PDB file of C-alpha atoms in Angstrom:
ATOM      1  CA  UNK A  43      -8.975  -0.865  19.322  1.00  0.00           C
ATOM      2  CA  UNK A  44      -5.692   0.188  20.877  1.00  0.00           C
ATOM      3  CA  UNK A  45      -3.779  -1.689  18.590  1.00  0.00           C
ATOM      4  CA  UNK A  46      -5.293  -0.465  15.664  1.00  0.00           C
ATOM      5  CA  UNK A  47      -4.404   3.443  16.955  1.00  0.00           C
ATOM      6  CA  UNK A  48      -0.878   2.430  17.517  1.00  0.00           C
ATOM      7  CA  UNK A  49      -0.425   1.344  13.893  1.00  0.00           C
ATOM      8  CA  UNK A  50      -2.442   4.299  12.835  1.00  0.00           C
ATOM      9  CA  UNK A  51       0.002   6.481  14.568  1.00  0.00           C
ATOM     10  CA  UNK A  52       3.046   4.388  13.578  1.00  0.00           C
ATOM     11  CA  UNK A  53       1.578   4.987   9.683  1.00  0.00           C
ATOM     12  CA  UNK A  54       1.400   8.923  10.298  1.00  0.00           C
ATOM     13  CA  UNK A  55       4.812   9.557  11.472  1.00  0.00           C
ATOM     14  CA  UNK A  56       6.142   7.311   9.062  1.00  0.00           C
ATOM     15  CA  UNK A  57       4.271   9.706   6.731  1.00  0.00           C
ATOM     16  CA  UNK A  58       5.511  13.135   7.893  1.00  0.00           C
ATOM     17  CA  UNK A  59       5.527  12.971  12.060  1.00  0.00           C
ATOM     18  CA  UNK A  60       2.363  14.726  12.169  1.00  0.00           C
ATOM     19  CA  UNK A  61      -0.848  14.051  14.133  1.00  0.00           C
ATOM     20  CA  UNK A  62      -4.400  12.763  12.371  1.00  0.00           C
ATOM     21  CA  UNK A  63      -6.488  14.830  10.915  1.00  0.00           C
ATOM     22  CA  UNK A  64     -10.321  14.431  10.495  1.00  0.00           C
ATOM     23  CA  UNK A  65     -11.792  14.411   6.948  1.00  0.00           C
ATOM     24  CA  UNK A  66     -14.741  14.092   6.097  1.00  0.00           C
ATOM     25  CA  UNK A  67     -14.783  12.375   2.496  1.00  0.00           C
ATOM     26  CA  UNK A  68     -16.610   9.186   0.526  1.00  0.00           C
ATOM     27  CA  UNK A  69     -15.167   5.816   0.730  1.00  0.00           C
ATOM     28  CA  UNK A  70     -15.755   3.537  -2.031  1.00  0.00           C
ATOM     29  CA  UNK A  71     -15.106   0.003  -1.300  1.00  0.00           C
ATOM     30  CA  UNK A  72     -12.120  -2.176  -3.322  1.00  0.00           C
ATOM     31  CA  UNK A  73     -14.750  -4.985  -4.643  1.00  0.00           C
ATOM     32  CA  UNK A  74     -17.878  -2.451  -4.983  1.00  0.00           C
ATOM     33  CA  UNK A  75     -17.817  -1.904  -9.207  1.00  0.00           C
ATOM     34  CA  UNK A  76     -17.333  -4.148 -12.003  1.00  0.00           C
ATOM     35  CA  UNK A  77     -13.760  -3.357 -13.388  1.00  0.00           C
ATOM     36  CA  UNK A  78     -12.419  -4.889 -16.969  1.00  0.00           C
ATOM     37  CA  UNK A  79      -9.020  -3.156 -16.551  1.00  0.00           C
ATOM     38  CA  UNK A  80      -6.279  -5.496 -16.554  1.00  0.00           C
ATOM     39  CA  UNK A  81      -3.687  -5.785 -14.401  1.00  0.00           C
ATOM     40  CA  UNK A  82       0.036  -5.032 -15.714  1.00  0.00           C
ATOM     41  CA  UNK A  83       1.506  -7.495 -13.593  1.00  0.00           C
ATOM     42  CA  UNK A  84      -1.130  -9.404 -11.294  1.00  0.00           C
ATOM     43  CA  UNK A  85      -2.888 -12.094 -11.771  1.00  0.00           C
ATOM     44  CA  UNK A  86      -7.225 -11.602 -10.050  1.00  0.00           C
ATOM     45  CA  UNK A  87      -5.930 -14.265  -7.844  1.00  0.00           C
ATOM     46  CA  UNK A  88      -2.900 -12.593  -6.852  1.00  0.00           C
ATOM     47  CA  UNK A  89      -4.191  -9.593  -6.735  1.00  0.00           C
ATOM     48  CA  UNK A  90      -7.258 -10.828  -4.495  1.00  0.00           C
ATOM     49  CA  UNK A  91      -4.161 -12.143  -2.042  1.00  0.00           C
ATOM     50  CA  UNK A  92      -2.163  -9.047  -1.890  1.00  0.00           C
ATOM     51  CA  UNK A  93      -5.712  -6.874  -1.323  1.00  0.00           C
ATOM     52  CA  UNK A  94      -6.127  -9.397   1.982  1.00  0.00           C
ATOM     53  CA  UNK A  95      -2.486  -9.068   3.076  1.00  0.00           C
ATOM     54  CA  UNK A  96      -2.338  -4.931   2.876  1.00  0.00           C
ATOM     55  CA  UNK A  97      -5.723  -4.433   4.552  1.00  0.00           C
ATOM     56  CA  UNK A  98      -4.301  -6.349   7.239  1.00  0.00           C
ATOM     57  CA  UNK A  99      -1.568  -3.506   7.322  1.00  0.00           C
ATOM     58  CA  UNK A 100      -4.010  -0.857   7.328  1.00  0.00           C
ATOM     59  CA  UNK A 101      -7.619  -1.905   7.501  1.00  0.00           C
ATOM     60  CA  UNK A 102     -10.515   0.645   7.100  1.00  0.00           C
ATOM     61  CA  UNK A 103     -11.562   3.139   9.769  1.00  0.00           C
ATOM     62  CA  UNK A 104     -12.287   6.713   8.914  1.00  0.00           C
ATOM     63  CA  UNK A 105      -9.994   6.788   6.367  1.00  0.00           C
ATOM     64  CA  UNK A 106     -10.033   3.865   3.379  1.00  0.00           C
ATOM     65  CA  UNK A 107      -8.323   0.503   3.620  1.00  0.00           C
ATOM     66  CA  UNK A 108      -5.332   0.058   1.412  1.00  0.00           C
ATOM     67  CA  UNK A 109      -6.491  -1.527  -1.400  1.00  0.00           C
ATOM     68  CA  UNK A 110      -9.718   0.926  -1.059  1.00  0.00           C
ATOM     69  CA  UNK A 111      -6.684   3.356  -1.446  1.00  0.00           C
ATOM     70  CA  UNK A 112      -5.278   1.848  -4.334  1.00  0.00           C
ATOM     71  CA  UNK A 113      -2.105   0.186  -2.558  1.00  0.00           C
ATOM     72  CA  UNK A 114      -2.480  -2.810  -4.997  1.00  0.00           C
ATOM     73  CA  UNK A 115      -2.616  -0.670  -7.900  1.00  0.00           C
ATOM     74  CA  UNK A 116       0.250   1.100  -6.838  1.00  0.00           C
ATOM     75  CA  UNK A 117       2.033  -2.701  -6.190  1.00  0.00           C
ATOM     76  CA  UNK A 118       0.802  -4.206  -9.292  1.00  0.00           C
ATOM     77  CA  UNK A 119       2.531  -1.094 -11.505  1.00  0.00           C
ATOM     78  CA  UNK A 120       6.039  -1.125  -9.287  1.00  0.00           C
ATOM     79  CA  UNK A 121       6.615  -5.110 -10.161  1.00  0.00           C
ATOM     80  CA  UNK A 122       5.978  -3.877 -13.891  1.00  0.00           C
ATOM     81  CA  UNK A 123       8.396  -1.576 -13.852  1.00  0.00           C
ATOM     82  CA  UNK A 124      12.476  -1.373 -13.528  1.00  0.00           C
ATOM     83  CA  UNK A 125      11.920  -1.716  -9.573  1.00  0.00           C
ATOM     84  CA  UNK A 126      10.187  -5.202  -9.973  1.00  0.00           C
ATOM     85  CA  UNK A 127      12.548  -6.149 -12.619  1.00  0.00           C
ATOM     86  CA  UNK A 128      15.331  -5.615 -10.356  1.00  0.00           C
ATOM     87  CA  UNK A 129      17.230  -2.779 -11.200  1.00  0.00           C
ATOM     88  CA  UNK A 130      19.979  -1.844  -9.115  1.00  0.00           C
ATOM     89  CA  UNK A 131      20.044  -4.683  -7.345  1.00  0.00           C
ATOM     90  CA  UNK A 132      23.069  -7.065  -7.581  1.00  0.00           C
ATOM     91  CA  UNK A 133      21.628 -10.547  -8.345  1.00  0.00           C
ATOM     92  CA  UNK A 134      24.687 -12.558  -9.354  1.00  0.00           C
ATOM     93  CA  UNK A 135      25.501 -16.069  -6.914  1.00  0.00           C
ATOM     94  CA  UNK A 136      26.525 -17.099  -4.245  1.00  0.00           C
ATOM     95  CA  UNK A 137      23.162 -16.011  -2.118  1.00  0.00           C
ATOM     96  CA  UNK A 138      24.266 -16.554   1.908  1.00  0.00           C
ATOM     97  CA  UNK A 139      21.902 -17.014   4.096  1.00  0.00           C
ATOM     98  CA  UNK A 140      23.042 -13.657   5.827  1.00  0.00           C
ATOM     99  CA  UNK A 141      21.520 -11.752   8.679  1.00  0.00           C
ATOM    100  CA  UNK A 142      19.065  -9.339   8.817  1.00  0.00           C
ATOM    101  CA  UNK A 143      21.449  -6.345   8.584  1.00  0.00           C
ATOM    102  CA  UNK A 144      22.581  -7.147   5.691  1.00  0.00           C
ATOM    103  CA  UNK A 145      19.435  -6.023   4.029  1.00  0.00           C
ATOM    104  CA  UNK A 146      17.574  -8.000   1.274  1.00  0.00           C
ATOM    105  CA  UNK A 147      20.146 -11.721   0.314  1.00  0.00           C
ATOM    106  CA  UNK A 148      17.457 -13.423  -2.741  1.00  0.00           C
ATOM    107  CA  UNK A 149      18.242 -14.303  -5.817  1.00  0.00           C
ATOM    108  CA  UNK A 150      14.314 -13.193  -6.809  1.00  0.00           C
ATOM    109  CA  UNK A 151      13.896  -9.816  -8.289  1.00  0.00           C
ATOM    110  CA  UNK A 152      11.062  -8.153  -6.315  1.00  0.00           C
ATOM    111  CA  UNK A 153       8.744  -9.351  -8.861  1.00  0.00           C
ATOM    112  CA  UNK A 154       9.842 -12.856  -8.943  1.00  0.00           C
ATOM    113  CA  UNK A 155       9.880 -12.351  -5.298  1.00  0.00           C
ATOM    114  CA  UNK A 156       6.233 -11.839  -5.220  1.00  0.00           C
ATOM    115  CA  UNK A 157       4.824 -14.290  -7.846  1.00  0.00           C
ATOM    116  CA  UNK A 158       6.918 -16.925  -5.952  1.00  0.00           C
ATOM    117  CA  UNK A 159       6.109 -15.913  -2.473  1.00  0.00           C
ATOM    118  CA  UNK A 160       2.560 -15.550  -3.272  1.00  0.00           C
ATOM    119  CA  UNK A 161       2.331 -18.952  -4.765  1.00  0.00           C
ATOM    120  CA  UNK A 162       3.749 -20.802  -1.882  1.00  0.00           C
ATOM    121  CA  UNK A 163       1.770 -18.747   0.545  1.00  0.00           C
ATOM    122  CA  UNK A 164      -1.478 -19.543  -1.081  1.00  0.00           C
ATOM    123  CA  UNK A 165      -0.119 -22.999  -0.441  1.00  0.00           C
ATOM    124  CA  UNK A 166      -0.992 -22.636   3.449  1.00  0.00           C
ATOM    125  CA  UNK A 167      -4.127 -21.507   3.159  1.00  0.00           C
ATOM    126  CA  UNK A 168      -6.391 -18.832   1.179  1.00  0.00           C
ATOM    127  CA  UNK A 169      -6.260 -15.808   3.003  1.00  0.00           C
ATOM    128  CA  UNK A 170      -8.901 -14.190   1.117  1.00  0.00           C
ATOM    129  CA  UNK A 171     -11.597 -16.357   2.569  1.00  0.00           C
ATOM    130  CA  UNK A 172     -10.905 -15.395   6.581  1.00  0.00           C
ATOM    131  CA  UNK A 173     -12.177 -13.282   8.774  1.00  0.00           C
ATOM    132  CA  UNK A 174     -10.374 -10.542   9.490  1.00  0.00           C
ATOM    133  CA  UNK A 175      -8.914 -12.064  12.910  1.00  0.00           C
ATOM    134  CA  UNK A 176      -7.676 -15.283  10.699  1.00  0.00           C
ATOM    135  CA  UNK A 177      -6.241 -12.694   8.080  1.00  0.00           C
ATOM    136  CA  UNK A 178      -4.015 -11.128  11.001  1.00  0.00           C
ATOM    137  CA  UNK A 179      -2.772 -13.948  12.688  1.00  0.00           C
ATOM    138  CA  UNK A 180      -1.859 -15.834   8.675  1.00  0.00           C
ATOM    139  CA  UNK A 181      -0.185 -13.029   7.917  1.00  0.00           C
ATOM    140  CA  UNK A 182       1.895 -13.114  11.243  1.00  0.00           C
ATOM    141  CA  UNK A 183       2.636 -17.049  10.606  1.00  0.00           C
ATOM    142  CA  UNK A 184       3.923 -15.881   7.231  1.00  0.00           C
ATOM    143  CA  UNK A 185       6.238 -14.090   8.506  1.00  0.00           C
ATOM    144  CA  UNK A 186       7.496 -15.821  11.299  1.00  0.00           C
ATOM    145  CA  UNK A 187       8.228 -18.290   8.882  1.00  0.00           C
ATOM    146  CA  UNK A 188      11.631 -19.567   7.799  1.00  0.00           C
ATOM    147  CA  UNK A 189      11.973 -18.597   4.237  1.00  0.00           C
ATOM    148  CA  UNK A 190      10.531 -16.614   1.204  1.00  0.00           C
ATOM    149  CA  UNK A 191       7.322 -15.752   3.344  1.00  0.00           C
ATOM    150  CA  UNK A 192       9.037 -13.957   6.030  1.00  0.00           C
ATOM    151  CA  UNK A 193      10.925 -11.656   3.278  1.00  0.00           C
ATOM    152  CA  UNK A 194       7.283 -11.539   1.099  1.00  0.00           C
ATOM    153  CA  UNK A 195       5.631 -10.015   4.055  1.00  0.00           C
ATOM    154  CA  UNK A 196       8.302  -7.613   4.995  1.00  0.00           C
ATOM    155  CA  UNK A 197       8.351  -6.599   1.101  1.00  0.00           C
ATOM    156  CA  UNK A 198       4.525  -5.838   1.090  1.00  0.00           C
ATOM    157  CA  UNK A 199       4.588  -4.085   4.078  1.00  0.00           C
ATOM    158  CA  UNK A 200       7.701  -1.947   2.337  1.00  0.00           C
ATOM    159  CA  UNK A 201       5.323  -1.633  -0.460  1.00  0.00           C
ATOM    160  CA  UNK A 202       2.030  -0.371   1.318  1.00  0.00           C
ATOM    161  CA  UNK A 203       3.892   1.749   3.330  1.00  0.00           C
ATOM    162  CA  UNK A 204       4.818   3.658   0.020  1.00  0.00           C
ATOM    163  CA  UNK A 205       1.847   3.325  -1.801  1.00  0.00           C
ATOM    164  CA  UNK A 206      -0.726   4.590   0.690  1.00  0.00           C
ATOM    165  CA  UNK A 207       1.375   7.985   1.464  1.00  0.00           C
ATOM    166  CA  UNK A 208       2.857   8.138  -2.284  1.00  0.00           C
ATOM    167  CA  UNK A 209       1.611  10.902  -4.645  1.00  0.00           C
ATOM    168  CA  UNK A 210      -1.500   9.535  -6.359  1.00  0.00           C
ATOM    169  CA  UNK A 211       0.100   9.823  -9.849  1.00  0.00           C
ATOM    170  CA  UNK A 212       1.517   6.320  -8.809  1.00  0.00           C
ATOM    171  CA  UNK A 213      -1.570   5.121  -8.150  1.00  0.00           C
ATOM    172  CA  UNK A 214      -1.948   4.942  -4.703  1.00  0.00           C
ATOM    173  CA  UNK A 215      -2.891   7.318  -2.183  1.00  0.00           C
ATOM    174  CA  UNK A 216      -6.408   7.577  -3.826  1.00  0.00           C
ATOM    175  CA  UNK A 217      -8.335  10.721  -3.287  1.00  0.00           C
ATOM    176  CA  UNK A 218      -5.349  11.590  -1.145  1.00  0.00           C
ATOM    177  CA  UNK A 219      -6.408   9.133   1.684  1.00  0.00           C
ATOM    178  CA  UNK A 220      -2.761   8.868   3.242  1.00  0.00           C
ATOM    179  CA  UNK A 221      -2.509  12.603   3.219  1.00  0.00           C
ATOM    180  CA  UNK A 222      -5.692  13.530   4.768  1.00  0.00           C
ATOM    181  CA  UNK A 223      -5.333  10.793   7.581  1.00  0.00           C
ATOM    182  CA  UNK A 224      -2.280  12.888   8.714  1.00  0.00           C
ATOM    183  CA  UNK A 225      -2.996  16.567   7.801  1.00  0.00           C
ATOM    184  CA  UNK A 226      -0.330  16.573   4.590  1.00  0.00           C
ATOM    185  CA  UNK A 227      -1.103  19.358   2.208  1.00  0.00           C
ATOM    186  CA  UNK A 228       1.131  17.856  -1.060  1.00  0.00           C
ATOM    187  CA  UNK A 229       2.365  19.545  -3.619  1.00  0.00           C
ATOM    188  CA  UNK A 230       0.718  23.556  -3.317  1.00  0.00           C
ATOM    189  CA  UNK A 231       3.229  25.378  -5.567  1.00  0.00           C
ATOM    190  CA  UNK A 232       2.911  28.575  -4.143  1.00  0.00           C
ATOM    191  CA  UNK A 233       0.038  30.405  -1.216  1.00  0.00           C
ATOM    192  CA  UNK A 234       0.027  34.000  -2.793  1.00  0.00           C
ATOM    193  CA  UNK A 235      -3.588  34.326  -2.382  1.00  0.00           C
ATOM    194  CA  UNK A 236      -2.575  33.423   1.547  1.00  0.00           C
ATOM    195  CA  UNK A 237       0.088  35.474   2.174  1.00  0.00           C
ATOM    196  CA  UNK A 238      -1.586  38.848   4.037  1.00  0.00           C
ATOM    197  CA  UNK A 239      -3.598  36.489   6.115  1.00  0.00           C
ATOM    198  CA  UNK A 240      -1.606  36.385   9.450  1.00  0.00           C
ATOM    199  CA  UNK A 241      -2.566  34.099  12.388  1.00  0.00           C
ATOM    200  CA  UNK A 242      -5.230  32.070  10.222  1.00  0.00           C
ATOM    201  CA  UNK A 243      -5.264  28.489  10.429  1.00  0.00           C
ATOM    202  CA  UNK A 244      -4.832  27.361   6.812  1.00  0.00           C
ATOM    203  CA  UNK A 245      -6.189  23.539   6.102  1.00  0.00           C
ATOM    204  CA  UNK A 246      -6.402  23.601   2.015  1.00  0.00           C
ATOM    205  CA  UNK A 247      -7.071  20.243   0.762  1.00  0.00           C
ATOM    206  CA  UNK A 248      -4.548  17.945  -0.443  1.00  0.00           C
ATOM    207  CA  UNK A 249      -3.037  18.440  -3.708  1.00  0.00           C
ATOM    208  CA  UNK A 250      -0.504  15.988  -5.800  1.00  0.00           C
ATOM    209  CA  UNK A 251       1.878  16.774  -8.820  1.00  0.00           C
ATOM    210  CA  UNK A 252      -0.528  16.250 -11.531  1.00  0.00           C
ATOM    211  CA  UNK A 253      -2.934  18.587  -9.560  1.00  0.00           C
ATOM    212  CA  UNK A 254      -6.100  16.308 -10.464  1.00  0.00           C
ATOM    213  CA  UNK A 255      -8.959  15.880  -8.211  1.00  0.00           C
ATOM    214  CA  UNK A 256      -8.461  13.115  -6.500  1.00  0.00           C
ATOM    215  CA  UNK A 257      -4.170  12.932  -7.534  1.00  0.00           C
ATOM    216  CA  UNK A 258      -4.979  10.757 -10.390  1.00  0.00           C
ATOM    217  CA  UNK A 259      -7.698  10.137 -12.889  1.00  0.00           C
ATOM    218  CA  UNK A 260      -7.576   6.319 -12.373  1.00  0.00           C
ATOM    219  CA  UNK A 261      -9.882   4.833  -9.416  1.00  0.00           C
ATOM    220  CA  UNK A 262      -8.365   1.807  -8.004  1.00  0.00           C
ATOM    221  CA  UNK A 263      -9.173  -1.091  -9.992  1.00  0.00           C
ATOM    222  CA  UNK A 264     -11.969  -3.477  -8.114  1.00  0.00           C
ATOM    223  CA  UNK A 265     -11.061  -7.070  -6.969  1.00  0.00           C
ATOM    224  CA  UNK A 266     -12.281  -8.945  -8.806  1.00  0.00           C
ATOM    225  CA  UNK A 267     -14.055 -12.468  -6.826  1.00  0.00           C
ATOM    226  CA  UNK A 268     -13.436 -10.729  -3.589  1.00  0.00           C
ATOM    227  CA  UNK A 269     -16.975 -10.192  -1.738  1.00  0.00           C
ATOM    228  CA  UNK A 270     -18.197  -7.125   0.099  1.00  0.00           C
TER     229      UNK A 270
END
């Protein structure tokens, strides 16, 4: 139980350095509906990995797991765009081993990164049918490996990080979970109908860029062969 506060609090200064804050709101559950959408990158079975791997990161408590969130959604659209294609990023031999401060030393382009990493991770066992102790300690394995694991996992947990406390129009942070588990109030343009009310604690509910109920008017997709 400790353990799981510490990364909670890790998550919420990461966020904005603010403290949790209780809200009370519905929590659907990743594999609950039937979903036909397809994915723009994923494969089901990929995307039934990468659900595993960021619930791991952030599992459900009061506030919704990541892929409850939407976190794969959110990873699924990054590899499809410029960012998974590798823009920016100088790909071009030799690749050096290196050292960790030298930041990121593949020749993969995030996506590649993740279809390849993926594969050979599936390769050491299916994470999607653990427990959630297994799913922990596989994912810590994966990373302690020598390799393309160890940079997968570091990339995912990049990735979650982002897409749990993103604005919703990038399809994570559903229903604003990331900003209600640490008090954030988004993107309020202006408080005029506030302003003459002194020494009032103002809590007004989240709200993202495209102003939407819920940030976005796409639910995260379910995943799909994943059980309950």
């Amino acid at each position: 139980m400790a353990k799981r506060f510490s990364r909670r609090a890790v998550l919420a200064q990461i966020a904005v350095g603010a403290g949790v804050a209780g809200f009370g709101f519905p929590i659907p559950h990743a594999y609950s509906a039937s979903d036909d959408r397809p994915w723009a990158f994923f494969t089901d079975d990929e995307a039934r990995w990468i659900a595993a791997v960021v619930d791991v990161f952030i599992p459900q408590d009061e506030f919704p797991s990541a892929s409850q969130a939407g976190v794969v959604d959110f990873i699924d659209n990054q590899m499809a765009t410029q960012y998974g294609e590798g823009d920016g990023l100088y790909l071009e031999p030799p690749f050096p081993a290196g050292v960790p401060e030298q930041g990121y030393q593949l020749e993969f382009t995030p996506a590649q990164l993740l279809r390849q990493g993926i594969e050979q991770a599936r390769q050491l066992g299916e994470i999607a049918t653990m427990d959630a102790t297994a799913r922990a300690a596989h994912v810590e394995e994966l990373h302690q490996r020598e390799g393309i694991t160890s940079v997968l996992i570091a990339e995912i947990w990049k990735l979650t990080r982002q897409g749990y406390f993103a604005d919703p129009i990038y399809l994570g942070n559903h229903d604003y979970a990331g900003w209600r588990m640490v008090g954030f109030p988004g993107a309020h343009a202006y408080y005029t109908e506030r302003v003459d009310e002194h020494r009032r604690s103002v809590t007004p509910p989240p709200r993202g860029i495209a102003h939407d109920r819920g940030g976005s008017p796409f639910p995260p997709r379910a995943i799909r062969g994943g059980a309950e």
